Amino acid sequence: MGLTIGVPREVFPGEKRVATVPEVVERLLKLGFAVAVESGAGAQANFDDAAYTAAGASIADSAAALWASADVVFKVRAPSSDEVGLMHEGQTLVSFIWPAQSADLMTALSARKVTVLAMDCLPRMLSRAQKMDALTSMAGISGYRAVIEAANVFGRFFSGQITAAGKVPPAKVFIAGAGVAGLAAIGTAASMGAIVRANDTRAEVADQVKSLGGEFVQVDYAEEGSGGGGYAKVMSEGFQQAQREMYAKQAREVDIIITTALIPGKPAPKLITAEMVASMKAGSVIVDMAAEQGGNCELTEPGKAVVKHGVTIIGYTDLTSRLAKQASTLYGTNLFRLAEELCKSKDGVINVNMEDDAIRGLTVIKDGAVTWPAPPPKLPPAPAPKPAAAVVAKKGHGHGAPSAPMSGSKLAAMFAIAAALFWFVGANAPPAFLGHFTVFVLACFVGYMVVWNVTPSLHTPLMSVTNAISSIIVIGALVQIAPPAVAGVSRPDELIRWIAIVGIALTAVNMFGGFAVTRRMLAMFRK
């Protein structure tokens, strides 16, 4: 058996999460680790000691025994001073640390000569690091819970209804910040039937807001707000003034405001002033998700729900703990994915590889030496731009691509050649052939216009074109089965008639089957 992973009970007041769950314990054992869990560690997340034992973990009677026996410690919250005192040299800690705001903690951990991996320092721009991104996992849960807390306090339905007793208007929800937490809140509020509006300094999230059923509210000021690592940046004073004016307008109109604006290492920006709160309708609700870092609302009291000017302001700092079982499961999975990266040989021994960009970003202390902040990860070089001549040559090819207009002389020459060809065919071909030839030419023209002008609504462009072509085949086959009476043209024999019938049958399967598949695909995206 390899190293022992220890999971202590969280001692932070109100913290109900646990760093691993029984189903993750089984997967850690397959990597070669032994797992020890402090007695009662998962009780508040509805995981009892018996469940951990059944999964293969051992139970430590006390925190001191667990910290003494563990080679690697998985935690949710940063360790307290008492827990730091229980650590021993060579031990590895994996937890949320927030090194920019925890200078004293970093000094104490460094003195213990341990290795510390901070889950909040993961380089989120690396695509392969997403499976370890605990910040995203927890933000999604807190965004969902913020809406639930607002609905609990709000005195009306979220969805609009028409009843015998009268008409109930839908609730109006404004969400400040459309990061992971904000998008989760948008999707939850929209699914509950509310009218949802959202704003973010990053213009690229507008499509994401709309895709979740929200309306993106633009600030009347031109400035890009994208920052590094998927976060927003601090905006100019001019932008902030325009943003405050927009927030003041929304505060007067909406019933619920949810704020999510937070930049790591910085105090939460004040977005909702006391004057805005006073302008809101009585019974309105504000959920300040940045309360732990000071709050986005001037009147927020961290950890409490207070009423000011008739508005309930919720400043809970434990939104993720209010869904402890779900949060623990997701966080435990994130830690397991990290364990896979640390133990690729599956022998229960970790390798903190400082050449790996993801691991290097997470590592804030290595064997007692402070290694935070990490250097920027080495991103792959951007693809070289294609030569201008190649780009021009590709224009005009493909469905919907712009093409250069044909010159007048070329167009005239093409029509002259076509006219000469038609005259030659008309002068030498028999009358029966001319009828079929005319129908063929018209079919090609009409078919082209039909196929390339089909709008790909509800299904893919490829399926649109396929269905258009199938329709033309069906019409042609029907004409062959029962052709109109034309002088000098004989009716088709039985072989042609049966070929046309088979063609109709196969085409019908293609068309109806295509729509059936499309309907099933669309059903996957419906709630």
Coordinates of N, CA and C in Angstrom, one line a residue, residues 111-218:
A111 N 7.1 27.2 7.8 CA 7.9 26.9 8.9 C 7.8 25.4 9.2
R112 N 6.7 24.8 8.9 CA 6.5 23.3 9.1 C 7.2 22.5 8.1
K113 N 7.8 23.1 7.1 CA 8.5 22.4 6.0 C 7.6 21.3 5.3
V114 N 6.4 21.8 4.9 CA 5.5 20.9 4.3 C 5.3 21.4 2.8
T115 N 4.6 20.6 2.0 CA 4.3 21.0 0.7 C 2.8 21.3 0.6
V116 N 2.4 22.4 0.0 CA 1.0 22.8 0.0 C 0.6 23.1 -1.4
L117 N -0.6 22.5 -1.8 CA -1.2 22.7 -3.1 C -2.5 23.4 -2.8
A118 N -2.6 24.6 -3.3 CA -3.8 25.4 -3.1 C -4.8 25.3 -4.3
M119 N -6.0 24.7 -4.0 CA -6.9 24.5 -5.1 C -7.4 25.8 -5.7
D120 N -7.3 26.9 -5.0 CA -7.7 28.2 -5.6 C -6.7 28.8 -6.5
C121 N -5.5 28.2 -6.6 CA -4.5 28.7 -7.5 C -4.3 27.9 -8.8
L122 N -5.2 27.1 -9.1 CA -5.2 26.3 -10.3 C -5.2 27.2 -11.6
P123 N -4.3 27.0 -12.5 CA -4.3 27.8 -13.8 C -5.5 27.4 -14.6
R124 N -6.6 28.2 -14.5 CA -7.9 27.8 -15.1 C -7.9 27.9 -16.6
M125 N -6.9 28.6 -17.2 CA -6.9 28.7 -18.6 C -6.4 27.5 -19.3
L126 N -5.8 26.5 -18.6 CA -5.4 25.3 -19.1 C -6.6 24.3 -19.3
S127 N -6.9 23.9 -20.5 CA -8.1 23.0 -20.7 C -8.0 21.7 -19.9
R128 N -6.8 21.1 -19.8 CA -6.8 19.9 -19.1 C -6.9 20.0 -17.6
A129 N -6.8 21.3 -17.1 CA -7.0 21.5 -15.7 C -8.4 21.6 -15.3
Q130 N -9.4 21.7 -16.2 CA -10.8 21.9 -15.9 C -11.3 20.8 -15.0
K131 N -10.9 19.6 -15.1 CA -11.4 18.5 -14.3 C -11.0 18.6 -12.8
M132 N -10.0 19.5 -12.5 CA -9.5 19.7 -11.2 C -10.0 21.1 -10.6
D133 N -10.8 21.8 -11.4 CA -11.2 23.2 -11.1 C -12.3 23.2 -10.0
A134 N -11.9 23.2 -8.8 CA -12.8 23.2 -7.7 C -13.5 24.6 -7.5
L135 N -12.9 25.6 -7.9 CA -13.5 26.9 -7.9 C -14.8 27.0 -8.7
T136 N -14.7 26.4 -9.9 CA -15.8 26.3 -10.8 C -16.9 25.5 -10.2
S137 N -16.5 24.3 -9.7 CA -17.5 23.4 -9.0 C -18.3 24.1 -7.9
M138 N -17.6 24.8 -7.1 CA -18.2 25.4 -5.9 C -19.0 26.7 -6.3
A139 N -18.5 27.4 -7.3 CA -19.2 28.6 -7.8 C -20.6 28.2 -8.4
G140 N -20.6 27.1 -9.1 CA -21.9 26.7 -9.7 C -22.9 26.3 -8.7
I141 N -22.5 25.7 -7.6 CA -23.4 25.4 -6.5 C -23.8 26.6 -5.8
S142 N -22.9 27.6 -5.5 CA -23.3 28.8 -4.8 C -24.3 29.6 -5.6
G143 N -24.1 29.7 -6.9 CA -25.0 30.4 -7.8 C -26.4 29.8 -7.7
Y144 N -26.5 28.5 -7.8 CA -27.8 27.9 -7.7 C -28.4 28.1 -6.3
R145 N -27.7 28.0 -5.2 CA -28.2 28.2 -3.9 C -28.6 29.6 -3.7
A146 N -27.9 30.6 -4.3 CA -28.3 32.0 -4.1 C -29.7 32.3 -4.6
V147 N -30.1 31.6 -5.7 CA -31.5 31.8 -6.2 C -32.5 31.2 -5.2
I148 N -32.1 30.0 -4.7 CA -33.0 29.3 -3.7 C -33.2 30.1 -2.5
E149 N -32.1 30.8 -2.0 CA -32.2 31.6 -0.8 C -33.1 32.8 -1.1
A150 N -33.0 33.4 -2.3 CA -33.8 34.5 -2.7 C -35.3 34.1 -2.7
A151 N -35.5 33.0 -3.3 CA -36.9 32.5 -3.5 C -37.5 32.2 -2.1
N152 N -36.7 31.8 -1.2 CA -37.2 31.5 0.2 C -37.7 32.8 0.9
V153 N -37.0 33.9 0.6 CA -37.3 35.2 1.3 C -38.4 35.9 0.5
F154 N -38.3 35.8 -0.8 CA -39.2 36.6 -1.7 C -40.7 36.2 -1.5
G155 N -41.6 37.1 -1.4 CA -42.9 36.8 -1.0 C -43.9 36.4 -2.1
R156 N -43.4 36.2 -3.3 CA -44.3 35.8 -4.4 C -43.7 34.7 -5.3
F157 N -44.5 34.3 -6.3 CA -44.0 33.3 -7.2 C -42.9 33.9 -8.1
F158 N -42.0 33.1 -8.6 CA -41.0 33.5 -9.6 C -41.7 33.6 -11.0
S159 N -42.5 32.6 -11.3 CA -43.1 32.5 -12.6 C -44.5 33.3 -12.6
G160 N -44.8 33.8 -13.8 CA -46.1 34.5 -13.9 C -47.2 33.5 -14.1
Q161 N -48.3 33.8 -13.5 CA -49.5 32.8 -13.6 C -50.8 33.6 -13.7
I162 N -51.7 32.9 -14.4 CA -53.1 33.5 -14.5 C -54.0 32.5 -13.8
T163 N -54.6 33.0 -12.8 CA -55.5 32.1 -12.0 C -56.9 32.8 -11.9
A164 N -57.8 32.0 -11.3 CA -59.2 32.6 -11.1 C -59.2 33.8 -10.2
A165 N -58.2 33.8 -9.3 CA -58.1 34.9 -8.4 C -57.3 36.2 -9.0
G166 N -56.8 36.0 -10.2 CA -56.2 37.2 -10.8 C -54.9 36.8 -11.4
K167 N -54.2 37.8 -12.0 CA -53.0 37.6 -12.8 C -51.8 37.8 -11.8
V168 N -50.8 36.9 -11.9 CA -49.6 37.1 -11.1 C -48.4 37.4 -12.0
P169 N -47.8 38.6 -11.9 CA -46.7 38.9 -12.8 C -45.4 38.1 -12.4
P170 N -44.6 37.8 -13.4 CA -43.3 37.1 -13.0 C -42.4 38.0 -12.3
A171 N -41.5 37.4 -11.4 CA -40.5 38.1 -10.7 C -39.4 38.6 -11.7
K172 N -38.8 39.7 -11.4 CA -37.7 40.3 -12.2 C -36.4 40.1 -11.4
V173 N -35.5 39.4 -12.0 CA -34.2 39.2 -11.3 C -33.1 39.8 -12.1
F174 N -32.2 40.6 -11.4 CA -31.0 41.1 -12.0 C -29.8 40.5 -11.4
I175 N -28.9 40.0 -12.2 CA -27.7 39.3 -11.7 C -26.4 40.1 -12.2
A176 N -25.7 40.6 -11.2 CA -24.5 41.4 -11.5 C -23.3 40.5 -11.5
G177 N -22.8 40.2 -12.7 CA -21.7 39.3 -12.9 C -22.1 38.0 -13.5
A178 N -21.6 37.7 -14.7 CA -22.0 36.5 -15.4 C -20.8 35.5 -15.5
G179 N -20.1 35.3 -14.4 CA -19.1 34.2 -14.3 C -19.8 32.9 -14.1
V180 N -19.1 31.9 -13.6 CA -19.7 30.6 -13.3 C -20.9 30.7 -12.4
A181 N -20.7 31.4 -11.3 CA -21.8 31.5 -10.3 C -23.0 32.3 -10.9
G182 N -22.7 33.4 -11.6 CA -23.7 34.2 -12.2 C -24.5 33.4 -13.2
L183 N -23.8 32.6 -14.1 CA -24.5 31.8 -15.1 C -25.4 30.7 -14.4
A184 N -24.9 30.1 -13.3 CA -25.7 29.2 -12.6 C -26.9 29.8 -12.1
A185 N -26.8 31.0 -11.6 CA -28.0 31.7 -11.0 C -28.9 32.1 -12.1
I186 N -28.4 32.5 -13.3 CA -29.3 32.8 -14.4 C -30.1 31.6 -14.9
G187 N -29.4 30.5 -15.0 CA -30.1 29.3 -15.5 C -31.2 28.9 -14.5
T188 N -30.9 29.0 -13.2 CA -31.8 28.5 -12.1 C -33.0 29.5 -12.1
A189 N -32.8 30.8 -12.1 CA -33.9 31.7 -12.0 C -34.8 31.7 -13.3
A190 N -34.2 31.5 -14.4 CA -34.9 31.4 -15.7 C -35.8 30.1 -15.7
S191 N -35.2 29.0 -15.2 CA -36.0 27.8 -15.1 C -37.2 27.8 -14.2
M192 N -37.1 28.8 -13.2 CA -38.2 28.9 -12.3 C -39.2 29.9 -12.8
G193 N -39.0 30.5 -14.0 CA -40.0 31.3 -14.6 C -39.8 32.8 -14.5
A194 N -38.7 33.2 -13.9 CA -38.5 34.6 -13.6 C -38.0 35.3 -14.9
I195 N -38.2 36.6 -15.0 CA -37.6 37.4 -16.1 C -36.2 37.8 -15.6
V196 N -35.2 37.3 -16.3 CA -33.8 37.4 -15.8 C -33.0 38.4 -16.6
R197 N -32.3 39.3 -16.0 CA -31.4 40.2 -16.6 C -30.0 40.1 -16.0
A198 N -29.0 40.3 -16.8 CA -27.6 40.1 -16.2 C -26.7 41.1 -16.9
N199 N -25.6 41.4 -16.2 CA -24.6 42.3 -16.7 C -23.2 41.8 -16.3
D200 N -22.3 42.0 -17.2 CA -20.9 41.6 -16.9 C -20.0 42.5 -17.7
T201 N -18.8 42.8 -17.2 CA -17.8 43.7 -17.9 C -17.3 43.0 -19.1
R202 N -17.4 41.7 -19.2 CA -16.8 40.9 -20.3 C -17.9 40.7 -21.4
A203 N -17.7 41.4 -22.5 CA -18.8 41.4 -23.5 C -19.0 40.0 -24.1
E204 N -18.0 39.1 -24.0 CA -18.1 37.8 -24.7 C -19.1 36.9 -24.0
V205 N -19.5 37.2 -22.7 CA -20.5 36.4 -22.0 C -21.9 36.7 -22.4
A206 N -22.2 37.7 -23.2 CA -23.5 38.0 -23.6 C -24.3 36.9 -24.2
D207 N -23.6 36.1 -25.1 CA -24.3 35.0 -25.7 C -24.6 33.9 -24.7
Q208 N -23.7 33.7 -23.8 CA -24.0 32.7 -22.7 C -25.2 33.1 -21.9
V209 N -25.3 34.3 -21.6 CA -26.5 34.8 -20.8 C -27.8 34.5 -21.6
K210 N -27.8 34.9 -22.9 CA -28.9 34.7 -23.7 C -29.3 33.2 -23.9
S211 N -28.3 32.4 -24.0 CA -28.5 30.9 -24.2 C -29.2 30.3 -23.0
L212 N -29.0 30.9 -21.8 CA -29.6 30.4 -20.6 C -31.0 31.0 -20.3
G213 N -31.5 31.9 -21.2 CA -32.8 32.5 -21.0 C -32.8 33.8 -20.4
G214 N -31.6 34.5 -20.3 CA -31.5 35.8 -19.7 C -31.4 36.9 -20.7
E215 N -31.5 38.1 -20.3 CA -31.3 39.3 -21.2 C -30.0 40.0 -20.7
F216 N -29.1 40.2 -21.6 CA -27.8 40.9 -21.3 C -28.1 42.4 -21.3
V217 N -27.8 43.0 -20.2 CA -27.9 44.5 -20.1 C -26.6 45.1 -20.3
Q218 N -26.5 45.9 -21.3 CA -25.2 46.5 -21.7 C -25.0 47.8 -21.0

